[in-house]
Amino acid sequence: MPTLLRRFHHSGQTHFITFSCWHRRLHFPDATSRTVFETALERIRRDYLLCVYGYVVMPDHVHLLLSESSRETLAVAIQSLKQGVSRRLIADAPHFWQKRYYDFNVHKPETFQEKLHYMHRNPVRKELCARPEDWEWSSFRHYATGLEGIVEIESEWTANKRERTAGRPSPLIDDPTQAPFA
């Protein structure tokens, strides 16, 4: 296990998070299990006051693009997410997730776009589908069409909808044309 792993929390930056199933086991083999993950992610988004900018659920790992929580550290939110999913899906296996996760602070608009593109193209690269829009368990469709799914995605679509329904600017994104960076 790496001993020099450094996480930079309370930076106000967006985080690109990746975590894997135990020994890359296929714990998300079907629509039902992937939907369980999406439901848990939405719960974490609400409970920890996170902004989810993007995600993809793969059969053996997950990528997330998130804000920091205003209630707890991001590590506590991720721990709650992983525990909630494993409690709902674990059978007789002793482990569901790898213990650690990869956390990369995103502080440039170009990097934000690069990570979002990487996530959305992952199912195509792994030959799970022909086009990103064919993979239902990601934020791609939201960015392409504004489609609302289980997980609320913080984007221009969402900010514009808030403005229309509330008649005032979004509290999370003042200028929806700007990427979420500190």
PDB file of C-alpha atoms in Angstrom:
ATOM      1  CA  MET A   1       0.000   0.000   0.000  1.00  0.00           C
ATOM      2  CA  PRO A   2       1.402   3.437  -0.867  1.00  0.00           C
ATOM      3  CA  THR A   3       2.609   5.348   2.155  1.00  0.00           C
ATOM      4  CA  LEU A   4       3.157   8.681   0.417  1.00  0.00           C
ATOM      5  CA  LEU A   5      -0.396   9.040  -0.870  1.00  0.00           C
ATOM      6  CA  ARG A   6      -1.461  12.654  -0.336  1.00  0.00           C
ATOM      7  CA  ARG A   7      -4.993  13.918  -0.574  1.00  0.00           C
ATOM      8  CA  PHE A   8      -5.696  17.627  -0.810  1.00  0.00           C
ATOM      9  CA  HIS A   9      -9.069  18.268   0.764  1.00  0.00           C
ATOM     10  CA  HIS A  10     -10.606  21.604   1.713  1.00  0.00           C
ATOM     11  CA  SER A  11      -9.025  23.044  -1.422  1.00  0.00           C
ATOM     12  CA  GLY A  12     -12.341  24.018  -2.997  1.00  0.00           C
ATOM     13  CA  GLN A  13     -11.305  22.116  -6.106  1.00  0.00           C
ATOM     14  CA  THR A  14     -13.111  19.450  -8.080  1.00  0.00           C
ATOM     15  CA  HIS A  15     -11.919  15.870  -7.498  1.00  0.00           C
ATOM     16  CA  PHE A  16     -11.572  13.086 -10.054  1.00  0.00           C
ATOM     17  CA  ILE A  17     -12.099   9.885  -8.040  1.00  0.00           C
ATOM     18  CA  THR A  18     -11.602   6.289  -9.155  1.00  0.00           C
ATOM     19  CA  PHE A  19     -12.197   3.202  -7.071  1.00  0.00           C
ATOM     20  CA  SER A  20     -12.265  -0.466  -8.005  1.00  0.00           C
ATOM     21  CA  CYS A  21     -14.058  -3.580  -6.946  1.00  0.00           C
ATOM     22  CA  TRP A  22     -12.030  -6.068  -4.909  1.00  0.00           C
ATOM     23  CA  HIS A  23      -9.428  -7.640  -7.228  1.00  0.00           C
ATOM     24  CA  ARG A  24     -11.338  -6.143 -10.182  1.00  0.00           C
ATOM     25  CA  ARG A  25     -14.237  -8.513  -9.687  1.00  0.00           C
ATOM     26  CA  LEU A  26     -17.298  -7.754 -11.775  1.00  0.00           C
ATOM     27  CA  HIS A  27     -19.608  -6.578  -8.987  1.00  0.00           C
ATOM     28  CA  PHE A  28     -21.642  -4.457 -11.438  1.00  0.00           C
ATOM     29  CA  PRO A  29     -22.509  -7.042 -14.104  1.00  0.00           C
ATOM     30  CA  ASP A  30     -26.041  -5.872 -14.845  1.00  0.00           C
ATOM     31  CA  ALA A  31     -28.452  -2.950 -14.930  1.00  0.00           C
ATOM     32  CA  THR A  32     -29.835  -3.675 -11.462  1.00  0.00           C
ATOM     33  CA  SER A  33     -26.472  -3.518  -9.687  1.00  0.00           C
ATOM     34  CA  ARG A  34     -25.411  -0.380 -11.595  1.00  0.00           C
ATOM     35  CA  THR A  35     -28.698   1.296 -10.691  1.00  0.00           C
ATOM     36  CA  VAL A  36     -28.053   0.456  -7.021  1.00  0.00           C
ATOM     37  CA  PHE A  37     -24.784   2.380  -7.334  1.00  0.00           C
ATOM     38  CA  GLU A  38     -26.484   5.360  -9.007  1.00  0.00           C
ATOM     39  CA  THR A  39     -29.144   5.480  -6.278  1.00  0.00           C
ATOM     40  CA  ALA A  40     -26.451   5.422  -3.577  1.00  0.00           C
ATOM     41  CA  LEU A  41     -24.486   8.167  -5.377  1.00  0.00           C
ATOM     42  CA  GLU A  42     -27.579  10.382  -5.465  1.00  0.00           C
ATOM     43  CA  ARG A  43     -28.118   9.771  -1.729  1.00  0.00           C
ATOM     44  CA  ILE A  44     -24.518  10.792  -1.023  1.00  0.00           C
ATOM     45  CA  ARG A  45     -24.889  13.866  -3.227  1.00  0.00           C
ATOM     46  CA  ARG A  46     -27.858  15.041  -1.176  1.00  0.00           C
ATOM     47  CA  ASP A  47     -26.628  13.961   2.273  1.00  0.00           C
ATOM     48  CA  TYR A  48     -23.141  15.437   1.921  1.00  0.00           C
ATOM     49  CA  LEU A  49     -24.103  18.443  -0.240  1.00  0.00           C
ATOM     50  CA  LEU A  50     -21.830  17.421  -3.109  1.00  0.00           C
ATOM     51  CA  CYS A  51     -21.981  18.496  -6.716  1.00  0.00           C
ATOM     52  CA  VAL A  52     -21.664  15.545  -9.068  1.00  0.00           C
ATOM     53  CA  TYR A  53     -20.203  16.831 -12.336  1.00  0.00           C
ATOM     54  CA  GLY A  54     -19.805  13.422 -13.941  1.00  0.00           C
ATOM     55  CA  TYR A  55     -19.673   9.687 -13.326  1.00  0.00           C
ATOM     56  CA  VAL A  56     -19.518   6.310 -14.995  1.00  0.00           C
ATOM     57  CA  VAL A  57     -20.246   2.900 -13.462  1.00  0.00           C
ATOM     58  CA  MET A  58     -18.187   0.165 -15.092  1.00  0.00           C
ATOM     59  CA  PRO A  59     -18.532  -3.568 -14.312  1.00  0.00           C
ATOM     60  CA  ASP A  60     -15.432  -3.534 -12.071  1.00  0.00           C
ATOM     61  CA  HIS A  61     -14.759   0.111 -11.173  1.00  0.00           C
ATOM     62  CA  VAL A  62     -16.241   3.600 -10.919  1.00  0.00           C
ATOM     63  CA  HIS A  63     -15.106   7.100 -11.969  1.00  0.00           C
ATOM     64  CA  LEU A  64     -16.525  10.233 -10.341  1.00  0.00           C
ATOM     65  CA  LEU A  65     -16.006  13.954 -10.849  1.00  0.00           C
ATOM     66  CA  LEU A  66     -17.158  15.652  -7.624  1.00  0.00           C
ATOM     67  CA  SER A  67     -17.009  18.812  -5.590  1.00  0.00           C
ATOM     68  CA  GLU A  68     -15.914  18.695  -1.988  1.00  0.00           C
ATOM     69  CA  SER A  69     -18.554  18.209   0.664  1.00  0.00           C
ATOM     70  CA  SER A  70     -19.539  21.155   2.788  1.00  0.00           C
ATOM     71  CA  ARG A  71     -20.446  18.785   5.638  1.00  0.00           C
ATOM     72  CA  GLU A  72     -17.556  16.322   5.867  1.00  0.00           C
ATOM     73  CA  THR A  73     -14.351  15.451   4.121  1.00  0.00           C
ATOM     74  CA  LEU A  74     -14.691  13.857   0.730  1.00  0.00           C
ATOM     75  CA  ALA A  75     -13.132  10.707   2.217  1.00  0.00           C
ATOM     76  CA  VAL A  76     -16.069  10.351   4.639  1.00  0.00           C
ATOM     77  CA  ALA A  77     -18.574  10.779   1.786  1.00  0.00           C
ATOM     78  CA  ILE A  78     -16.766   8.188  -0.357  1.00  0.00           C
ATOM     79  CA  GLN A  79     -16.621   5.777   2.582  1.00  0.00           C
ATOM     80  CA  SER A  80     -20.372   6.159   3.087  1.00  0.00           C
ATOM     81  CA  LEU A  81     -20.992   5.600  -0.625  1.00  0.00           C
ATOM     82  CA  LYS A  82     -18.857   2.457  -0.747  1.00  0.00           C
ATOM     83  CA  GLN A  83     -20.399   1.045   2.433  1.00  0.00           C
ATOM     84  CA  GLY A  84     -23.953   1.714   1.256  1.00  0.00           C
ATOM     85  CA  VAL A  85     -23.387   0.025  -2.097  1.00  0.00           C
ATOM     86  CA  SER A  86     -21.600  -2.989  -0.649  1.00  0.00           C
ATOM     87  CA  ARG A  87     -24.331  -3.546   1.967  1.00  0.00           C
ATOM     88  CA  ARG A  88     -26.955  -3.662  -0.773  1.00  0.00           C
ATOM     89  CA  LEU A  89     -25.025  -5.824  -3.236  1.00  0.00           C
ATOM     90  CA  ILE A  90     -22.602  -8.048  -1.361  1.00  0.00           C
ATOM     91  CA  ALA A  91     -23.392 -11.736  -1.302  1.00  0.00           C
ATOM     92  CA  ASP A  92     -21.087 -14.097   0.565  1.00  0.00           C
ATOM     93  CA  ALA A  93     -17.870 -12.378  -0.528  1.00  0.00           C
ATOM     94  CA  PRO A  94     -15.664 -11.053   2.288  1.00  0.00           C
ATOM     95  CA  HIS A  95     -14.797  -7.868   0.327  1.00  0.00           C
ATOM     96  CA  PHE A  96     -16.566  -5.699  -2.201  1.00  0.00           C
ATOM     97  CA  TRP A  97     -14.206  -2.743  -2.795  1.00  0.00           C
ATOM     98  CA  GLN A  98     -10.469  -2.197  -2.845  1.00  0.00           C
ATOM     99  CA  LYS A  99      -9.576  -0.298   0.332  1.00  0.00           C
ATOM    100  CA  ARG A 100      -8.028   2.776  -1.269  1.00  0.00           C
ATOM    101  CA  TYR A 101      -9.169   5.075  -4.036  1.00  0.00           C
ATOM    102  CA  TYR A 102      -7.452   7.362  -6.514  1.00  0.00           C
ATOM    103  CA  ASP A 103      -8.089  11.069  -5.967  1.00  0.00           C
ATOM    104  CA  PHE A 104      -6.860  13.713  -8.394  1.00  0.00           C
ATOM    105  CA  ASN A 105      -7.479  17.418  -7.737  1.00  0.00           C
ATOM    106  CA  VAL A 106      -8.771  19.157 -10.857  1.00  0.00           C
ATOM    107  CA  HIS A 107      -7.866  22.833 -10.962  1.00  0.00           C
ATOM    108  CA  LYS A 108      -7.888  23.732 -14.677  1.00  0.00           C
ATOM    109  CA  PRO A 109     -10.824  23.811 -17.111  1.00  0.00           C
ATOM    110  CA  GLU A 110      -8.824  21.757 -19.623  1.00  0.00           C
ATOM    111  CA  THR A 111      -8.238  19.028 -17.048  1.00  0.00           C
ATOM    112  CA  PHE A 112     -11.915  19.025 -16.083  1.00  0.00           C
ATOM    113  CA  GLN A 113     -12.893  18.446 -19.725  1.00  0.00           C
ATOM    114  CA  GLU A 114     -10.167  15.814 -20.153  1.00  0.00           C
ATOM    115  CA  LYS A 115     -11.375  13.810 -17.129  1.00  0.00           C
ATOM    116  CA  LEU A 116     -15.023  14.093 -18.161  1.00  0.00           C
ATOM    117  CA  HIS A 117     -14.177  12.928 -21.696  1.00  0.00           C
ATOM    118  CA  TYR A 118     -12.065  10.051 -20.319  1.00  0.00           C
ATOM    119  CA  MET A 119     -14.941   8.873 -18.103  1.00  0.00           C
ATOM    120  CA  HIS A 120     -17.550   9.021 -20.825  1.00  0.00           C
ATOM    121  CA  ARG A 121     -15.330   7.195 -23.347  1.00  0.00           C
ATOM    122  CA  ASN A 122     -14.391   4.427 -20.890  1.00  0.00           C
ATOM    123  CA  PRO A 123     -17.294   2.063 -21.786  1.00  0.00           C
ATOM    124  CA  VAL A 124     -16.411   2.425 -25.486  1.00  0.00           C
ATOM    125  CA  ARG A 125     -12.704   1.735 -24.848  1.00  0.00           C
ATOM    126  CA  LYS A 126     -13.649  -1.374 -22.851  1.00  0.00           C
ATOM    127  CA  GLU A 127     -15.949  -2.454 -25.714  1.00  0.00           C
ATOM    128  CA  LEU A 128     -19.076  -2.441 -23.573  1.00  0.00           C
ATOM    129  CA  CYS A 129     -20.872  -0.279 -26.141  1.00  0.00           C
ATOM    130  CA  ALA A 130     -20.251   1.340 -29.514  1.00  0.00           C
ATOM    131  CA  ARG A 131     -20.882   4.970 -28.482  1.00  0.00           C
ATOM    132  CA  PRO A 132     -20.843   6.791 -25.114  1.00  0.00           C
ATOM    133  CA  GLU A 133     -24.570   7.523 -25.380  1.00  0.00           C
ATOM    134  CA  ASP A 134     -25.267   3.769 -25.490  1.00  0.00           C
ATOM    135  CA  TRP A 135     -23.974   3.284 -21.920  1.00  0.00           C
ATOM    136  CA  GLU A 136     -26.847   4.153 -19.569  1.00  0.00           C
ATOM    137  CA  TRP A 137     -24.828   4.293 -16.346  1.00  0.00           C
ATOM    138  CA  SER A 138     -22.923   7.503 -16.901  1.00  0.00           C
ATOM    139  CA  SER A 139     -23.477  11.239 -17.038  1.00  0.00           C
ATOM    140  CA  PHE A 140     -22.857  11.381 -20.813  1.00  0.00           C
ATOM    141  CA  ARG A 141     -26.534  11.518 -21.816  1.00  0.00           C
ATOM    142  CA  HIS A 142     -27.102  14.390 -19.435  1.00  0.00           C
ATOM    143  CA  TYR A 143     -24.319  16.438 -21.048  1.00  0.00           C
ATOM    144  CA  ALA A 144     -25.439  15.545 -24.561  1.00  0.00           C
ATOM    145  CA  THR A 145     -29.174  16.164 -24.149  1.00  0.00           C
ATOM    146  CA  GLY A 146     -29.975  17.490 -20.664  1.00  0.00           C
ATOM    147  CA  LEU A 147     -31.645  14.175 -19.808  1.00  0.00           C
ATOM    148  CA  GLU A 148     -32.243  13.863 -16.074  1.00  0.00           C
ATOM    149  CA  GLY A 149     -31.395  10.517 -14.537  1.00  0.00           C
ATOM    150  CA  ILE A 150     -31.170   9.104 -11.037  1.00  0.00           C
ATOM    151  CA  VAL A 151     -28.128  11.236 -10.188  1.00  0.00           C
ATOM    152  CA  GLU A 152     -28.458  15.004 -10.409  1.00  0.00           C
ATOM    153  CA  ILE A 153     -25.550  16.269 -12.498  1.00  0.00           C
ATOM    154  CA  GLU A 154     -24.306  19.802 -11.901  1.00  0.00           C
ATOM    155  CA  SER A 155     -23.999  21.304 -15.368  1.00  0.00           C
ATOM    156  CA  GLU A 156     -25.176  24.162 -17.552  1.00  0.00           C
ATOM    157  CA  TRP A 157     -28.438  22.250 -18.105  1.00  0.00           C
ATOM    158  CA  THR A 158     -29.055  21.985 -14.351  1.00  0.00           C
ATOM    159  CA  ALA A 159     -28.101  25.588 -13.610  1.00  0.00           C
ATOM    160  CA  ASN A 160     -30.350  26.868 -16.397  1.00  0.00           C
ATOM    161  CA  LYS A 161     -33.242  24.759 -15.122  1.00  0.00           C
ATOM    162  CA  ARG A 162     -32.761  26.181 -11.616  1.00  0.00           C
ATOM    163  CA  GLU A 163     -32.826  29.700 -13.017  1.00  0.00           C
ATOM    164  CA  ARG A 164     -36.038  29.036 -14.928  1.00  0.00           C
ATOM    165  CA  THR A 165     -37.833  27.384 -12.013  1.00  0.00           C
ATOM    166  CA  ALA A 166     -36.645  29.746  -9.294  1.00  0.00           C
ATOM    167  CA  GLY A 167     -36.429  32.907 -11.333  1.00  0.00           C
ATOM    168  CA  ARG A 168     -32.962  33.657  -9.957  1.00  0.00           C
ATOM    169  CA  PRO A 169     -29.359  32.525 -10.553  1.00  0.00           C
ATOM    170  CA  SER A 170     -28.221  29.125  -9.332  1.00  0.00           C
ATOM    171  CA  PRO A 171     -26.619  29.137  -5.871  1.00  0.00           C
ATOM    172  CA  LEU A 172     -24.056  26.550  -7.021  1.00  0.00           C
ATOM    173  CA  ILE A 173     -22.994  28.049 -10.342  1.00  0.00           C
ATOM    174  CA  ASP A 174     -23.341  31.811 -10.760  1.00  0.00           C
ATOM    175  CA  ASP A 175     -22.265  31.700 -14.411  1.00  0.00           C
ATOM    176  CA  PRO A 176     -23.352  28.405 -16.030  1.00  0.00           C
ATOM    177  CA  THR A 177     -20.876  28.933 -18.863  1.00  0.00           C
ATOM    178  CA  GLN A 178     -17.972  28.551 -16.438  1.00  0.00           C
ATOM    179  CA  ALA A 179     -16.574  25.191 -15.371  1.00  0.00           C
ATOM    180  CA  PRO A 180     -16.576  24.531 -11.606  1.00  0.00           C
ATOM    181  CA  PHE A 181     -13.082  25.524 -10.502  1.00  0.00           C
ATOM    182  CA  ALA A 182     -11.608  27.283  -7.536  1.00  0.00           C
TER     183      ALA A 182
END
